[in-house]
Backbone as a ProteinNet text record, in pm:
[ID]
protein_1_A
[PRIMARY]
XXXXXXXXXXXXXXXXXXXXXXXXXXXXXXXXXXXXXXXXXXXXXXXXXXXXXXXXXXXXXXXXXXXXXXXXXXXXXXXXXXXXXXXXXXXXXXXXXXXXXXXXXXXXXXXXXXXXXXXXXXXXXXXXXXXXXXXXXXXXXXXXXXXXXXXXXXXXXXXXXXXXXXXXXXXXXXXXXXXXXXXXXXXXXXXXXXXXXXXXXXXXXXXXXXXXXXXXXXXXXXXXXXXXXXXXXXXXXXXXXXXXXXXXXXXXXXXX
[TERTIARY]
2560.4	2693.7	2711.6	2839.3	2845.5	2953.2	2974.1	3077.4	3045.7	3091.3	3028.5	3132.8	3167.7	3273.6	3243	3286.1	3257.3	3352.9	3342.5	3412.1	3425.8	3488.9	3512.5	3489	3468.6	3434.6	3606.6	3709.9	3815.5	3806.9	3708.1	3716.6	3783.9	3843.9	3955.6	3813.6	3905.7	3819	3822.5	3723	3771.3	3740.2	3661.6	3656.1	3578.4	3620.9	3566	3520.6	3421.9	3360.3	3319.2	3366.5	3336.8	3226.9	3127.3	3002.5	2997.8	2935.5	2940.4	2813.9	2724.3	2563.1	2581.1	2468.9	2458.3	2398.4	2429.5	2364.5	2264.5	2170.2	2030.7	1987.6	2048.6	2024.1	2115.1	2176.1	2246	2208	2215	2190.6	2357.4	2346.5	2466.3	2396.6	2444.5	2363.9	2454	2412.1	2498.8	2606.3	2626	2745.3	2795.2	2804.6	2894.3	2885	2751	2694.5	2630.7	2660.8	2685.3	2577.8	2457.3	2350.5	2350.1	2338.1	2319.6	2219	2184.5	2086.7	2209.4	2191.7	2226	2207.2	2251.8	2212.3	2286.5	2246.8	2331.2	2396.6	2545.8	2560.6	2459	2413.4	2379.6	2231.2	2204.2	2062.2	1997.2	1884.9	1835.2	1871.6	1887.7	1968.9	1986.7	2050.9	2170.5	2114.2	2131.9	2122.8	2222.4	2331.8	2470.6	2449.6	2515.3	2515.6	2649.8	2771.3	2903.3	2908.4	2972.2	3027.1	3108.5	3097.6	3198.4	3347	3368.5	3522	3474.4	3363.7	3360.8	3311.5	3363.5	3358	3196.1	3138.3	3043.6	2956	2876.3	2834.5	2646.1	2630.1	2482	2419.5	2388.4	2353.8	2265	2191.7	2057.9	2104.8	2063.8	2120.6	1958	1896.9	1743.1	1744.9	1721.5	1699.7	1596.5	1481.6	1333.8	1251.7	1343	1296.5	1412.3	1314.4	1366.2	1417.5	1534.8	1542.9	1573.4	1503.5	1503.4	1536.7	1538.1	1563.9	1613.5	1657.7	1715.3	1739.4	1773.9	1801.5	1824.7	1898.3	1991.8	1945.5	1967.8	1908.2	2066	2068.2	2178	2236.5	2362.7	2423.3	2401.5	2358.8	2304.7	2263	2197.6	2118.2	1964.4	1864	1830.8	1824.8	1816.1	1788.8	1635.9	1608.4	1526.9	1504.8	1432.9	1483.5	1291.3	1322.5	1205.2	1193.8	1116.1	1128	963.4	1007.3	912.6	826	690.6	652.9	497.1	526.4	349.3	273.7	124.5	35.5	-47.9	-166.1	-280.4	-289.5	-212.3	-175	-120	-65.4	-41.4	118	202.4	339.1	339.2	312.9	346.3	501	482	606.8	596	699.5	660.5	806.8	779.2	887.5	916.7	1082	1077.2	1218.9	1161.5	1240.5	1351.3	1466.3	1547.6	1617.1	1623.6	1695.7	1860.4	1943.2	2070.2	2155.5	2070.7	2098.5	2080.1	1966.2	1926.8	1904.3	1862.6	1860.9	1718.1	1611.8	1513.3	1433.6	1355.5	1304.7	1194.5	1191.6	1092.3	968.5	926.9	838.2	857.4	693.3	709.4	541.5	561.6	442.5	460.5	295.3	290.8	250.6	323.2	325.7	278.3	144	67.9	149.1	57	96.2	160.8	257.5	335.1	498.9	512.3	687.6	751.5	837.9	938	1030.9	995.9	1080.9	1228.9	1232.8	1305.6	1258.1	1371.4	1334.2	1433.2	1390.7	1437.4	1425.7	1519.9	1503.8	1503.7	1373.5	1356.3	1383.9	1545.1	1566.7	1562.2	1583.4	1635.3	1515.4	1382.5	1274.4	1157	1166	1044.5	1102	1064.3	1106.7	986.8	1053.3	966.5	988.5	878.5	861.2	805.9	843	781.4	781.8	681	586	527.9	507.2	470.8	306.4	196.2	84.3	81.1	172	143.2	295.2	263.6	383.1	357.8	430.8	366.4	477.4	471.6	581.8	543.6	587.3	585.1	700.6	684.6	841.8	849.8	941.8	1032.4	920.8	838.1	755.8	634.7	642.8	572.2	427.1	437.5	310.1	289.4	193.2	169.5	165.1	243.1	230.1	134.1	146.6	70.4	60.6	-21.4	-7.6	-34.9	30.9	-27.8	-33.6	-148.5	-177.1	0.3	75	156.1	135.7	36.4	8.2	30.6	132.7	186.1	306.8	380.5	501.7	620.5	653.4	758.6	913.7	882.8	1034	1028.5	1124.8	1107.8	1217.4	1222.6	1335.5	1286.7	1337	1311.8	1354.9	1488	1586.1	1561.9	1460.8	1382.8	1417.3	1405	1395.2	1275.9	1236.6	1080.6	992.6	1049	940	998.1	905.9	945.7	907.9	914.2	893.2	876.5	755.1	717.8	629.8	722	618.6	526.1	426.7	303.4	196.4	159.9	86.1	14.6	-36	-131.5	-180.2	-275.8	-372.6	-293.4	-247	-181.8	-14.6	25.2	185.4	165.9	288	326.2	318.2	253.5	259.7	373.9	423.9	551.4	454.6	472.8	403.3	539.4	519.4	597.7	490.1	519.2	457.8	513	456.7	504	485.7	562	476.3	359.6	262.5	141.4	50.1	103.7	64.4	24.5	63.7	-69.5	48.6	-39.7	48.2	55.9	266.6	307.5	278.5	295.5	249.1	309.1	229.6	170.3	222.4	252.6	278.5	265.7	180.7	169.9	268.5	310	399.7	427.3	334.5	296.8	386.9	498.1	641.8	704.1	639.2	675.5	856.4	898.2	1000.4	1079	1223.9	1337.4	1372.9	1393.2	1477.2	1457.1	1413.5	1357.5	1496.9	1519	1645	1590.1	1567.3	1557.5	1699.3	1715.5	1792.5	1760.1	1742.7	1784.8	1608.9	1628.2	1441.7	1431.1	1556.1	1497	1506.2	1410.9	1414.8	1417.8	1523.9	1551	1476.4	1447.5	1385.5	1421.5	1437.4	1452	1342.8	1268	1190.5	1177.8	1210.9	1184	1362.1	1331.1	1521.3	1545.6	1483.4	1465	1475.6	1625.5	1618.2	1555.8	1470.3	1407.5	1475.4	1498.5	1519.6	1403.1	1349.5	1206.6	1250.9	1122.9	1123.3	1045.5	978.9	932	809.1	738	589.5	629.1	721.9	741.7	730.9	747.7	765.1	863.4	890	1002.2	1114.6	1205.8	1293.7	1424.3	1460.6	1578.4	1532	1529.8	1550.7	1651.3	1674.7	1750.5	1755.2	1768.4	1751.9	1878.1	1988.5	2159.3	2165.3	2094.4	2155.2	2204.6	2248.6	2280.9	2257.1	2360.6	2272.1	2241.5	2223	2177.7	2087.7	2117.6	1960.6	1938.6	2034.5	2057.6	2059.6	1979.1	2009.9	2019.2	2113	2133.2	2131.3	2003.3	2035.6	2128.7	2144	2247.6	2172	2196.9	2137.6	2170.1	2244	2275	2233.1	2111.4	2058.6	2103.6	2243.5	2278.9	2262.3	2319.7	2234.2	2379.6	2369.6	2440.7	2342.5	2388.1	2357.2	2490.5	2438.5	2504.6	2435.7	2494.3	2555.5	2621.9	2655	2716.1	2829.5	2884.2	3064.8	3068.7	3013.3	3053.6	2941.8	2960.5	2854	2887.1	2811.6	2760.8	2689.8	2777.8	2709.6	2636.2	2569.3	2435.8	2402.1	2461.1	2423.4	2356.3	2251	2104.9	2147.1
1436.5	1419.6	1281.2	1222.8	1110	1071.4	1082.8	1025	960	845	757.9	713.1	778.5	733.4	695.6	564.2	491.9	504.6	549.7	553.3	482.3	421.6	330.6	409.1	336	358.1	490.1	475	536	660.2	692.1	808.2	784.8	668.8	662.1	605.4	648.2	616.8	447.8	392	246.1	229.4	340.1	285.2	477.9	442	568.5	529.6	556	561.2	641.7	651.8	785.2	690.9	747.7	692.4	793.3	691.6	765.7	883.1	855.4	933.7	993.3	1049	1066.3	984.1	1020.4	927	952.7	854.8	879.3	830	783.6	702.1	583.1	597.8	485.5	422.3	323	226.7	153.8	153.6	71.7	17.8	-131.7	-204.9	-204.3	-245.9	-229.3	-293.5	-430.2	-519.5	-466.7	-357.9	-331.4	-371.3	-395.9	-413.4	-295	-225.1	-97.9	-110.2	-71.9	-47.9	106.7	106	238.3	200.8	273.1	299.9	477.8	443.4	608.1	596.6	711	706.4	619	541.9	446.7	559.6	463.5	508.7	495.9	374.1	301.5	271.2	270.9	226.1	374.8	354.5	406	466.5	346.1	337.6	243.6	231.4	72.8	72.6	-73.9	-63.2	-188.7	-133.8	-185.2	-241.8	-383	-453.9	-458.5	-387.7	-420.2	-492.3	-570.9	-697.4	-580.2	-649	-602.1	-553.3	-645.8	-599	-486.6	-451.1	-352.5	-393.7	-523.1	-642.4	-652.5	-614.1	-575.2	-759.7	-770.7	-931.2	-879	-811.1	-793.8	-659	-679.2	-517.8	-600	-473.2	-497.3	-356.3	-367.1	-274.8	-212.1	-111.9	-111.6	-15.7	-104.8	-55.5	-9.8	-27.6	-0.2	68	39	74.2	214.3	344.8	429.7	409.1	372.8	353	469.3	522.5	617.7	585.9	496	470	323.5	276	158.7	92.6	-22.8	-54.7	-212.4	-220.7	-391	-440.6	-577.6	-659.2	-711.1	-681.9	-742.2	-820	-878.2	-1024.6	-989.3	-891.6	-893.8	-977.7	-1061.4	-1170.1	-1172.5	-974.8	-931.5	-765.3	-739	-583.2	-520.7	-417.5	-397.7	-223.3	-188.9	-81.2	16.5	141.7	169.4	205.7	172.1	247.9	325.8	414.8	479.2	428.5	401.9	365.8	435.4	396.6	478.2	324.5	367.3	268.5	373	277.9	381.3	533.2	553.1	670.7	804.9	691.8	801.7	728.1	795.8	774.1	709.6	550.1	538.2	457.1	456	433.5	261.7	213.7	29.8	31	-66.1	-140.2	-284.3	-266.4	-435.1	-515.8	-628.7	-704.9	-780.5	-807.3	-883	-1005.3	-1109.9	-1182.8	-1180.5	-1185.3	-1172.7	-1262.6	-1393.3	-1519.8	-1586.1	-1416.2	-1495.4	-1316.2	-1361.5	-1217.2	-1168.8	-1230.2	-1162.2	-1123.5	-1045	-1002.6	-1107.9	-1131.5	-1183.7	-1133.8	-1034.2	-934.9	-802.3	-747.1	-609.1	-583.5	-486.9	-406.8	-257.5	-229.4	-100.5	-36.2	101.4	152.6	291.2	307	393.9	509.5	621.3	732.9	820.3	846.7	894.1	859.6	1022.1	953.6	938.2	865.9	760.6	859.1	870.2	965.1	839.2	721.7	671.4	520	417.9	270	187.8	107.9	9.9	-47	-169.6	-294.6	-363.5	-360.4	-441.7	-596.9	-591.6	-765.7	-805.7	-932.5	-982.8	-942.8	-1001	-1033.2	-916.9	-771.1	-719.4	-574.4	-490.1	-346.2	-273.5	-148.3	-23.8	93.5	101.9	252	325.9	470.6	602.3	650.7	726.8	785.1	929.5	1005.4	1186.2	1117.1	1020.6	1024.8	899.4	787.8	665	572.5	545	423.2	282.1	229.1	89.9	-9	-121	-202.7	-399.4	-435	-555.2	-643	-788.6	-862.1	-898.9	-961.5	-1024.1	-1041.7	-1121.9	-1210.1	-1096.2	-963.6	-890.5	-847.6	-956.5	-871.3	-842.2	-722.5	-611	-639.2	-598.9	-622.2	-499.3	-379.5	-304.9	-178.4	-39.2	52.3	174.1	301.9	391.2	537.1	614.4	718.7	851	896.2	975.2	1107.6	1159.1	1261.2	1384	1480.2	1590.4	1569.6	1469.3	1395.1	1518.2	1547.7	1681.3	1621.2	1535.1	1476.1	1322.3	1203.7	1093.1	1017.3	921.2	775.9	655.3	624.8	477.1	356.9	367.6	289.1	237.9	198.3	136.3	-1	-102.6	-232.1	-248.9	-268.9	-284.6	-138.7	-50.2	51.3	182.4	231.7	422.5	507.8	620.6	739	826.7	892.7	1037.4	1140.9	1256.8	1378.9	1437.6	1458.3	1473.8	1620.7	1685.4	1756.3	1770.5	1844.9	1813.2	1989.4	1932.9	2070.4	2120.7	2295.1	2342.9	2327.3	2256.9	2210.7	2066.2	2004.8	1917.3	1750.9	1605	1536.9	1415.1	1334	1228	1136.8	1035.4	880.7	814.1	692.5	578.4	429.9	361.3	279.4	133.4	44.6	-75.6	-134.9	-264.2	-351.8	-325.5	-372.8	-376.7	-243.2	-182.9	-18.6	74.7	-31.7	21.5	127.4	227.1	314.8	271.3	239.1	232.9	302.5	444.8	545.3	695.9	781	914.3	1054.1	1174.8	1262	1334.6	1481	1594.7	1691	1748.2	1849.4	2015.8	2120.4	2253.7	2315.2	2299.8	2371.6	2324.8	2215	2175.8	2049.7	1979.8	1879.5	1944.8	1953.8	2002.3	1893.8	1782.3	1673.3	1558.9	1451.6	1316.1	1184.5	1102.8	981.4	844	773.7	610.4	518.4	466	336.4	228.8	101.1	16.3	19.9	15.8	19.9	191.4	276.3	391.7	501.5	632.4	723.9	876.8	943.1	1066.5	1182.8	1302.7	1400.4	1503.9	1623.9	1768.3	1855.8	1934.4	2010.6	2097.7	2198.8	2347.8	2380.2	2352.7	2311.6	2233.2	2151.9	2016.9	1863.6	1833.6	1669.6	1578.3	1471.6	1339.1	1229.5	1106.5	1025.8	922.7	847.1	751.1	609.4	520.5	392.7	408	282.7	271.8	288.4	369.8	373.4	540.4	573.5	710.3	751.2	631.5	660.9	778.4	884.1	946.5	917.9	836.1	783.7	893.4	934.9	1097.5	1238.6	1321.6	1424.9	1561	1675.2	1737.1	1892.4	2030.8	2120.1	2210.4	2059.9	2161.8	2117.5	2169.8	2151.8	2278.4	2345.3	2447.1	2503.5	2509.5	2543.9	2455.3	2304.7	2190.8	2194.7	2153.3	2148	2042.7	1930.8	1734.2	1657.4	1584.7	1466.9	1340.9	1220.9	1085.6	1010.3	940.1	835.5	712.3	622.9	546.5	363.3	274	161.6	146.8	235.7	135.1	296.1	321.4	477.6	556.1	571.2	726.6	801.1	935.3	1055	1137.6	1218.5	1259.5	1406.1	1519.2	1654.1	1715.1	1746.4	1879.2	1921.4	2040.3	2162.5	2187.4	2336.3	2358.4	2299.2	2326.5	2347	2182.8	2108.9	2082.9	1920	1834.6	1674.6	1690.1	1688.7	1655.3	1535.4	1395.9	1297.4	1285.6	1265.1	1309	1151.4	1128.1	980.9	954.3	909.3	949.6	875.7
-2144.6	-2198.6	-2259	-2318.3	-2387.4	-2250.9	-2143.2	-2094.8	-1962.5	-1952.4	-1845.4	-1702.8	-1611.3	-1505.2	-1401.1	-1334.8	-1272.9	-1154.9	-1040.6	-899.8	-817.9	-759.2	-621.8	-491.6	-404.2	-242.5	-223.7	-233.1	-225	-345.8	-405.5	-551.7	-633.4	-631.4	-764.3	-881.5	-1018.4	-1121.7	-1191.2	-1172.8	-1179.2	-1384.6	-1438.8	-1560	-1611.9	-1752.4	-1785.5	-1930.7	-1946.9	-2121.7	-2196.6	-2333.8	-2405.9	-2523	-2510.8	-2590.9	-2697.8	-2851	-2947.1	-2987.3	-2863.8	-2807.1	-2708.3	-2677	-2500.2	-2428.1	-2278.4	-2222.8	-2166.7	-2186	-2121.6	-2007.6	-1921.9	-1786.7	-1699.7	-1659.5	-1591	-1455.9	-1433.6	-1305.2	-1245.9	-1057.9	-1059.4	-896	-925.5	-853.6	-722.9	-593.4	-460.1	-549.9	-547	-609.1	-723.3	-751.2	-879.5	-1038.9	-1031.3	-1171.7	-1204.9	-1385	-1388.4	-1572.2	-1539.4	-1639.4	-1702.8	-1862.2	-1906.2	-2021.5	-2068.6	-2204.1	-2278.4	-2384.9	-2462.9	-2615.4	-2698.1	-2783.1	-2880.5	-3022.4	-3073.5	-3189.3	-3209.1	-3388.2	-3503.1	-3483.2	-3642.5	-3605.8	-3448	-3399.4	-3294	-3264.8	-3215.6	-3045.1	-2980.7	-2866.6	-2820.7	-2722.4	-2646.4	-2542.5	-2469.3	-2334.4	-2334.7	-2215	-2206.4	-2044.7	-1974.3	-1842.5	-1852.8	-1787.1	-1749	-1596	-1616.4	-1457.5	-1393.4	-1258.1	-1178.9	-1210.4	-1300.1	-1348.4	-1456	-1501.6	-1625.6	-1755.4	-1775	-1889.2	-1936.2	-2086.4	-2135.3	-2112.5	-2064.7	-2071	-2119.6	-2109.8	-2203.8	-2294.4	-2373.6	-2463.6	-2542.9	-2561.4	-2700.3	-2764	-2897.9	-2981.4	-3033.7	-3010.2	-2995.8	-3169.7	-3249.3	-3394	-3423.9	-3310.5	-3344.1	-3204.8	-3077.6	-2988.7	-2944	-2872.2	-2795	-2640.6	-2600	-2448.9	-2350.1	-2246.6	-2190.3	-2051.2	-2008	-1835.5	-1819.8	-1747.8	-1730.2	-1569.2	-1509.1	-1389.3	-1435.1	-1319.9	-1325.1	-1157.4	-1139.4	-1051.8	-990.4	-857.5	-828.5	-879.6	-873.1	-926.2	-1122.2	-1150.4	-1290.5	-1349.6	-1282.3	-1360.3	-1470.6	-1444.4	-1513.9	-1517.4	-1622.2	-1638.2	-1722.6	-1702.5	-1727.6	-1785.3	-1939.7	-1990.5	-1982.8	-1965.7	-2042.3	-2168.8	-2266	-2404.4	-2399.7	-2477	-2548.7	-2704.6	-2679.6	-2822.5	-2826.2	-2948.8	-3023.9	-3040.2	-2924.8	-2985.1	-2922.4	-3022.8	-3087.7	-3057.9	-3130.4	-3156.6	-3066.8	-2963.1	-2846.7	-2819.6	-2740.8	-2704	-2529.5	-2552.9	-2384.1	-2344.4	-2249.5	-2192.9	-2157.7	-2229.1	-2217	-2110.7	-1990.3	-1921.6	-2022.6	-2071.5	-2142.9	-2015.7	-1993.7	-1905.8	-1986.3	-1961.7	-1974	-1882.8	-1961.8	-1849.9	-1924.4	-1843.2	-1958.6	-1957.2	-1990.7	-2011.4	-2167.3	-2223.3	-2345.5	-2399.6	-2563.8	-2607.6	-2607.9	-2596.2	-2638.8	-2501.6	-2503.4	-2362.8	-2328	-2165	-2128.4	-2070.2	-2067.2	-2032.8	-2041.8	-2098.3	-2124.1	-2087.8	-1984.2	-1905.7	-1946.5	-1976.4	-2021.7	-1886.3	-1937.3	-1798.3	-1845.6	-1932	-1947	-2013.5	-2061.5	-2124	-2023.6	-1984.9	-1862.8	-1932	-1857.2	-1837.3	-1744.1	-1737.3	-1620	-1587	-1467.3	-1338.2	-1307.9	-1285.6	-1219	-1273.6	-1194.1	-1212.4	-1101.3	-1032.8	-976.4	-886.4	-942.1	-872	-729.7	-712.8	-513.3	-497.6	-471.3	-498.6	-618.7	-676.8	-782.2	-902.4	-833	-875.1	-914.7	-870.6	-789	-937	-966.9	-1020.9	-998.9	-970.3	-875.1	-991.3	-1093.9	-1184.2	-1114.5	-1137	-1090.4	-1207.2	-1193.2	-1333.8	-1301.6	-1366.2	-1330.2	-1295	-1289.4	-1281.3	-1175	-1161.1	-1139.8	-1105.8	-927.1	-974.9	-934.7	-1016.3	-1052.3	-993.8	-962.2	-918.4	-946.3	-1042.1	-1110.3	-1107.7	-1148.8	-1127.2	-1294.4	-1283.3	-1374.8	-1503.1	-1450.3	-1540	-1599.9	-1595.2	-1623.1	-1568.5	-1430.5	-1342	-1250.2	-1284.6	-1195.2	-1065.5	-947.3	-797.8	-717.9	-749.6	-705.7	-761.5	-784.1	-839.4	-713.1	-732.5	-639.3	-685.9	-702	-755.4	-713.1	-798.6	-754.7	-821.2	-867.1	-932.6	-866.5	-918.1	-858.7	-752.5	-767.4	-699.9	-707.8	-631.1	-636	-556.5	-502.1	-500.7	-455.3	-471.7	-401.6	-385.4	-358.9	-363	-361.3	-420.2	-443.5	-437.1	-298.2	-277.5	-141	-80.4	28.6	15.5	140.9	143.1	92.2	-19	-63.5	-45.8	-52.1	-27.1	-136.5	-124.1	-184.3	-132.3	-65.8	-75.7	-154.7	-161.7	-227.6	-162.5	-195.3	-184.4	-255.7	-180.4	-286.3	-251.6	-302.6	-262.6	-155	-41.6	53.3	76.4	185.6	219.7	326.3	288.7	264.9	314.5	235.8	226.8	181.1	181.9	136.8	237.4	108	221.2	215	272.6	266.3	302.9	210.4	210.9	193.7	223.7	211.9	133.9	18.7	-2.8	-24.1	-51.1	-61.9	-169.2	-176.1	-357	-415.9	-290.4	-376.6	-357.5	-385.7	-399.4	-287	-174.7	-0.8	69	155.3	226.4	357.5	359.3	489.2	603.7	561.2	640.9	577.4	620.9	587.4	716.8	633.7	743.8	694.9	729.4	661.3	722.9	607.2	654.3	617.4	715.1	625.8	571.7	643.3	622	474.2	422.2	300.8	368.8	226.8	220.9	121.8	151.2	102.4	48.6	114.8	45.4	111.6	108.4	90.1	92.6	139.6	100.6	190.4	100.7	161	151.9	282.7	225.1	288.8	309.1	365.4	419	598.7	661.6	696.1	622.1	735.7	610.2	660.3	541	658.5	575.1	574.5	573.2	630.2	527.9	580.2	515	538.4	521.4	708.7	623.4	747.6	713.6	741.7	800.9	874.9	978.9	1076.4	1027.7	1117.7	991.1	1075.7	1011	1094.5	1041.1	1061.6	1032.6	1074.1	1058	1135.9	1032.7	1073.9	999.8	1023.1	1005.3	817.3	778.6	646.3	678	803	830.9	932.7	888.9	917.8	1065	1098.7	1276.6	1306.2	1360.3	1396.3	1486	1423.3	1553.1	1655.8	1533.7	1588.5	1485.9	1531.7	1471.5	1547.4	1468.2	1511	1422.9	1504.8	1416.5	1401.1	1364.7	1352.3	1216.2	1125.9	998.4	906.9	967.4	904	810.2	671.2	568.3	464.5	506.3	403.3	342.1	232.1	125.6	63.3	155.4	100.1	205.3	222.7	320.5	276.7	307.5	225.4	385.1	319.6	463.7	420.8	539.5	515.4	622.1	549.8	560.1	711.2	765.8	954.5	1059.6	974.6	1057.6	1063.5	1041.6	1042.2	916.6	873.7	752.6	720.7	611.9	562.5	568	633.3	582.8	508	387.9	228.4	211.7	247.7	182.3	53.4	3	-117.4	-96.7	26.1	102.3	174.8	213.9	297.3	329.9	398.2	444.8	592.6	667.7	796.4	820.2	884	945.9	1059.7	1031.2	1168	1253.9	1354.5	1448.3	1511.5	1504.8	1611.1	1718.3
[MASK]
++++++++++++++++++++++++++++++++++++++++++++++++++++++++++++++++++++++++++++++++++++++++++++++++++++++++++++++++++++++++++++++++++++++++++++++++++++++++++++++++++++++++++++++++++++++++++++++++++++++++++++++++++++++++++++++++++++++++++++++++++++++++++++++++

């Protein structure tokens, strides 16, 4: 859609935008800094940094570049877009960094022939790409911190204190890794019954699988689990251990 609405902790609508494109990706940082990329009038596509109050304080107007994904750094002090470009003769996916202090970018890491599942920022300094083959996690200055094979990734998050979660294929069913910066596995759990739904926040990660919720550490320790989830097919963890089970109807807070 072309329309961009922004909610408060209470649901009221704190800002609403009607773009003259669609939109192709938005980011909103804990603190209320609110990142988009979409399509331009006159250019190719935008990537827009609104402040806390809403108030536009950074945009590039991409006349030559395609922007497809985007993420902002707390405090918005940088953002960071993916574009799409053709070199030698193939379409990869470039991360370009911004600091939004100045206009021109300060780093841009190629992030291979792949496309970008997701993007963001671990702390001011650190950005975490997920990729359909590969995810990669680099800082500011454009280098590489670590890479980790994600090939056949069927669901993840990427909102860890420094970490991500993904599900990945395994012998026979599905497996949940947790990884870190420099590409190494926190820890590993196979699971035959397969993963419904996956949520990191903060040190602890979520998961749904078979009829049984988990709640574990960033090395997948199992700290609570429980098999009253009725008919959920969502779990959202929450930074002080407790979880959110949804449903079509209905959220169940779950308190270990």
């Amino acid at each position: 859609g072309t329309t961009i609405v922004l909610l408060d902790g209470k649901g009221e609508v704190r800002w609403e935008g009607s773009l003259p494109g669609p939109v192709y990706d938005a980011d909103l940082t804990e603190d209320g800094y609110l990142c988009y990329v979409s399509a331009g009038s006159a250019v190719k596509s935008e990537l827009q940094l609104l402040d806390r109050e809403q108030r536009s304080v950074f945009a590039v107007h991409g006349a030559t570049r395609y922007f497809t994904g985007c993420a902002a750094a707390p405090g918005g002090g940088a953002v960071c877009a993916v574009s799409l470009e053709e070199r030698d003769g193939a379409v990869s996916s470039v991360a370009v960094v911004y600091r939004t202090d100045r206009e021109d970018p300060v780093a841009e890491v190629d992030l291979g022939n792949q496309v970008i599942f997701d993007l963001q920022f671990w702390g001011k300094s650190w950005i975490c790409a997920l990729g359909e083959e590969e995810l990669l996690v680099f800082n500011t200055k454009g280098e590489i911190l670590g890479r980790y094979d994600a090939g056949g990734v069927t669901d993840f998050d990427l909102g860890g204190d420094g970490f991500a979660a993904l599900v990945l294929p395994g012998s026979g069913g599905q497996t949940l890794v947790t990884v870190n910066a420099k590409g190494e596995e926190l820890g590993r759990l196979a699971l035959t019954g397969g993963v419904t739904d996956v949520s990191v926040r903060g040190k602890y990660v979520a998961f749904l699988a078979g009829q049984t919720c988990t709640i574990a550490g960033k090395k997948l320790e199992p700290w609570f689990s429980t098999q009253e989830v009725g008919s959920a097919t969502q779990v959202q963890a929450c930074t002080n251990g407790a979880a959110y089970l949804v449903s079509g109807r209905s959220a169940l807070r779950v308190l270990p």
